[in-house]
Amino acid sequence: MFRLQGSKVLAVDMTDDAVKAKNGSMVAYDGRMTFKKLSGGGEGLRGMVTRRLTGEQMTVTEVRGHGTCWLADRASEINLVVLRGDKLYVESGNLLATDSRLRTGTTFTGLRGASQGTGLFTTTVEGHGQAAILSDGPAVVLRVTPQYPLAVDPGAYVAHQGELRQSFQSGVTFRTLLGEGGGEAFQIRFEGDGLVYVQPSERNTIAGDL
């Protein structure tokens, strides 16, 4: 259903089924398609309340029909993620599309969300199917094992999946270690067994010089 054309365009082949896509991301389509604007970041009453309280929201469009639609977002790199009953945690701005079999929701992220200025919640995607996530530059997928925990700059974090625990370290950053830091900031520490997606370009944060 999902296939990449190059690294920055996602082609979605549909046979009378549906896909949920980031609003404004469709660049072309053929065949017979209908479009319905939805509120994203979570489904049902809990998702609506969470979005209103935290600002973790996005607008998505349900595309349904028979044919192919092509999606892209500001020439960002696109990464395909296959879910087999597990859960993907992703910043709402980095989620391009999910197939109709996947469920979306929200979850509490604590200091990481505050450090990034994106609210205290992040978007979750779970079930069996495919999702497409965006990154500023080609994403790197890093493996975390019980023997090898991982520390990540919040500005480079995109998403993670698997049985991972998060904790937060303050007062030191990668730039601080190089003598370039200017204040208190955070690192995200992942422990357990899973995958972390990071991008080679840091978004702006409010937690100091990251």
XYZ file of C-alpha atoms in Angstrom:
210
model
C 0.000 0.000 0.000
C 2.822 2.430 0.875
C 5.860 2.824 -1.373
C 8.507 5.503 -1.698
C 9.214 7.313 -4.955
C 12.616 8.718 -4.212
C 13.110 9.653 -0.560
C 10.688 12.581 -0.337
C 7.461 11.384 -1.987
C 5.151 8.662 -0.678
C 2.891 6.819 -3.127
C -0.188 5.195 -1.581
C -1.964 2.588 -3.722
C -5.584 2.060 -2.693
C -8.286 -0.359 -3.759
C -11.430 1.111 -2.225
C -9.755 1.512 1.174
C -8.460 4.555 3.074
C -5.385 6.317 4.390
C -5.036 9.133 6.923
C -2.593 11.810 5.792
C -1.250 15.062 7.166
C -3.439 17.908 5.958
C -2.012 19.617 2.892
C 0.447 16.812 2.139
C -1.215 15.470 -1.029
C 0.618 16.582 -4.162
C -1.224 14.479 -6.776
C -3.682 11.611 -7.236
C -5.261 9.506 -9.939
C -8.368 7.333 -9.964
C -11.480 7.976 -7.863
C -10.827 9.629 -4.483
C -12.854 11.308 -1.759
C -11.398 13.526 0.969
C -12.602 14.134 4.517
C -10.939 16.466 7.003
C -10.433 14.960 10.458
C -8.927 16.098 13.761
C -5.784 14.118 14.534
C -3.459 13.344 17.423
C -5.980 11.096 19.125
C -9.359 9.482 18.615
C -12.502 9.785 20.699
C -13.368 12.086 23.602
C -10.112 11.478 25.505
C -8.063 12.418 22.476
C -10.104 15.583 21.932
C -9.714 16.713 25.555
C -6.004 15.916 25.564
C -5.419 17.925 22.405
C -7.305 20.916 23.794
C -5.398 20.902 27.090
C -1.920 20.257 25.732
C -1.801 21.653 22.222
C -0.725 18.276 20.810
C -2.849 18.444 17.706
C -2.668 18.057 13.979
C -5.145 18.163 11.142
C -5.388 15.042 9.031
C -7.318 14.166 5.900
C -8.883 10.776 5.260
C -8.355 9.826 1.623
C -10.595 7.017 0.428
C -11.032 5.452 -2.993
C -9.435 3.491 -5.787
C -6.171 4.655 -7.337
C -2.914 6.212 -6.180
C -2.266 9.374 -4.214
C 1.150 10.937 -3.719
C 2.094 12.640 -0.442
C 4.973 14.929 0.518
C 5.693 17.638 3.080
C 8.153 20.505 2.480
C 10.668 18.176 0.820
C 11.208 16.309 4.099
C 12.647 12.814 4.039
C 10.055 10.050 4.435
C 10.636 6.877 6.432
C 8.365 3.819 6.348
C 7.581 2.008 9.592
C 5.884 -1.393 9.700
C 3.914 -2.103 12.880
C 3.056 -5.666 13.868
C 0.834 -5.085 16.855
C 3.316 -2.777 18.562
C 3.177 0.959 19.227
C 5.018 3.858 17.610
C 5.608 7.099 19.515
C 6.102 10.065 17.169
C 5.930 13.848 17.338
C 2.719 14.968 15.616
C 4.612 17.187 13.182
C 6.674 14.183 12.063
C 3.713 11.945 11.208
C 2.879 12.013 7.489
C 0.413 9.136 7.016
C -1.047 5.962 8.515
C -3.095 3.269 6.873
C -6.667 2.768 7.994
C -5.889 -0.284 10.148
C -3.800 1.724 12.616
C -5.149 3.563 15.658
C -3.822 6.923 16.843
C -3.819 8.347 20.327
C -1.828 10.478 22.745
C 0.480 9.689 25.635
C 2.220 11.688 28.374
C 5.899 12.419 27.751
C 6.750 14.673 30.683
C 9.879 16.767 30.480
C 10.728 15.764 26.922
C 7.669 17.515 25.572
C 8.323 20.545 27.750
C 11.962 20.695 26.678
C 10.954 20.740 23.016
C 8.150 23.230 23.381
C 5.708 20.756 21.843
C 3.500 20.144 24.869
C 3.578 17.321 27.387
C 1.961 14.713 25.142
C 3.032 12.973 21.960
C 1.152 11.005 19.320
C 0.949 7.215 19.392
C 0.223 4.890 16.475
C -0.522 1.220 17.103
C -1.847 -1.923 15.475
C -0.937 -3.828 12.346
C -0.053 -1.767 9.291
C 2.228 0.891 7.862
C 3.022 4.430 8.927
C 5.141 7.075 7.234
C 7.142 9.517 9.347
C 9.031 12.649 8.352
C 12.548 13.756 9.200
C 14.719 16.768 8.417
C 17.382 14.895 6.470
C 17.685 11.097 6.247
C 16.641 9.524 9.554
C 18.971 7.155 11.372
C 17.426 4.154 13.137
C 19.331 3.301 16.319
C 18.924 0.034 18.190
C 18.566 0.039 21.968
C 19.275 -3.149 23.955
C 19.360 -3.816 27.701
C 23.171 -3.817 27.494
C 23.389 -0.600 25.464
C 21.084 2.259 26.527
C 20.935 5.331 24.315
C 21.099 9.089 25.020
C 19.451 11.367 22.442
C 19.340 15.121 21.975
C 15.637 16.147 22.183
C 16.061 18.368 19.144
C 17.098 15.396 17.014
C 14.460 12.958 18.307
C 11.766 11.899 15.803
C 10.110 8.688 17.057
C 10.623 5.402 18.868
C 9.047 1.966 19.119
C 9.492 -1.159 21.199
C 9.745 -1.872 24.926
C 11.622 1.271 25.891
C 11.718 3.335 29.071
C 12.505 7.040 28.966
C 14.279 9.154 31.535
C 15.666 12.668 31.386
C 19.100 13.999 32.229
C 19.523 17.730 32.806
C 22.466 20.067 33.054
C 24.556 18.540 30.280
C 24.223 18.301 26.504
C 26.393 17.144 23.666
C 27.354 20.739 22.981
C 28.212 21.273 26.633
C 30.666 18.391 26.373
C 32.277 20.197 23.436
C 32.465 23.465 25.316
C 29.707 25.103 23.271
C 26.752 24.855 25.640
C 25.237 27.894 27.266
C 22.757 26.672 29.863
C 20.737 23.876 31.420
C 19.245 21.434 28.941
C 18.083 17.837 28.607
C 19.063 14.559 27.101
C 16.562 11.735 26.643
C 17.834 8.378 27.884
C 16.265 5.238 26.433
C 16.615 1.856 28.129
C 15.162 -1.519 27.190
C 14.711 -3.120 23.788
C 13.568 -1.147 20.757
C 14.338 1.358 18.020
C 14.831 5.128 18.118
C 14.585 7.343 15.023
C 16.763 10.465 15.010
C 17.265 13.159 12.388
C 20.543 14.866 11.450
C 19.057 18.340 11.986
C 17.959 19.710 15.351
C 14.641 21.485 15.791
C 14.472 24.546 18.019
C 13.793 23.779 21.689
C 13.155 25.851 24.809
C 15.375 23.848 27.154
C 18.624 25.662 26.548
C 21.303 25.207 23.948
C 20.796 21.725 22.577
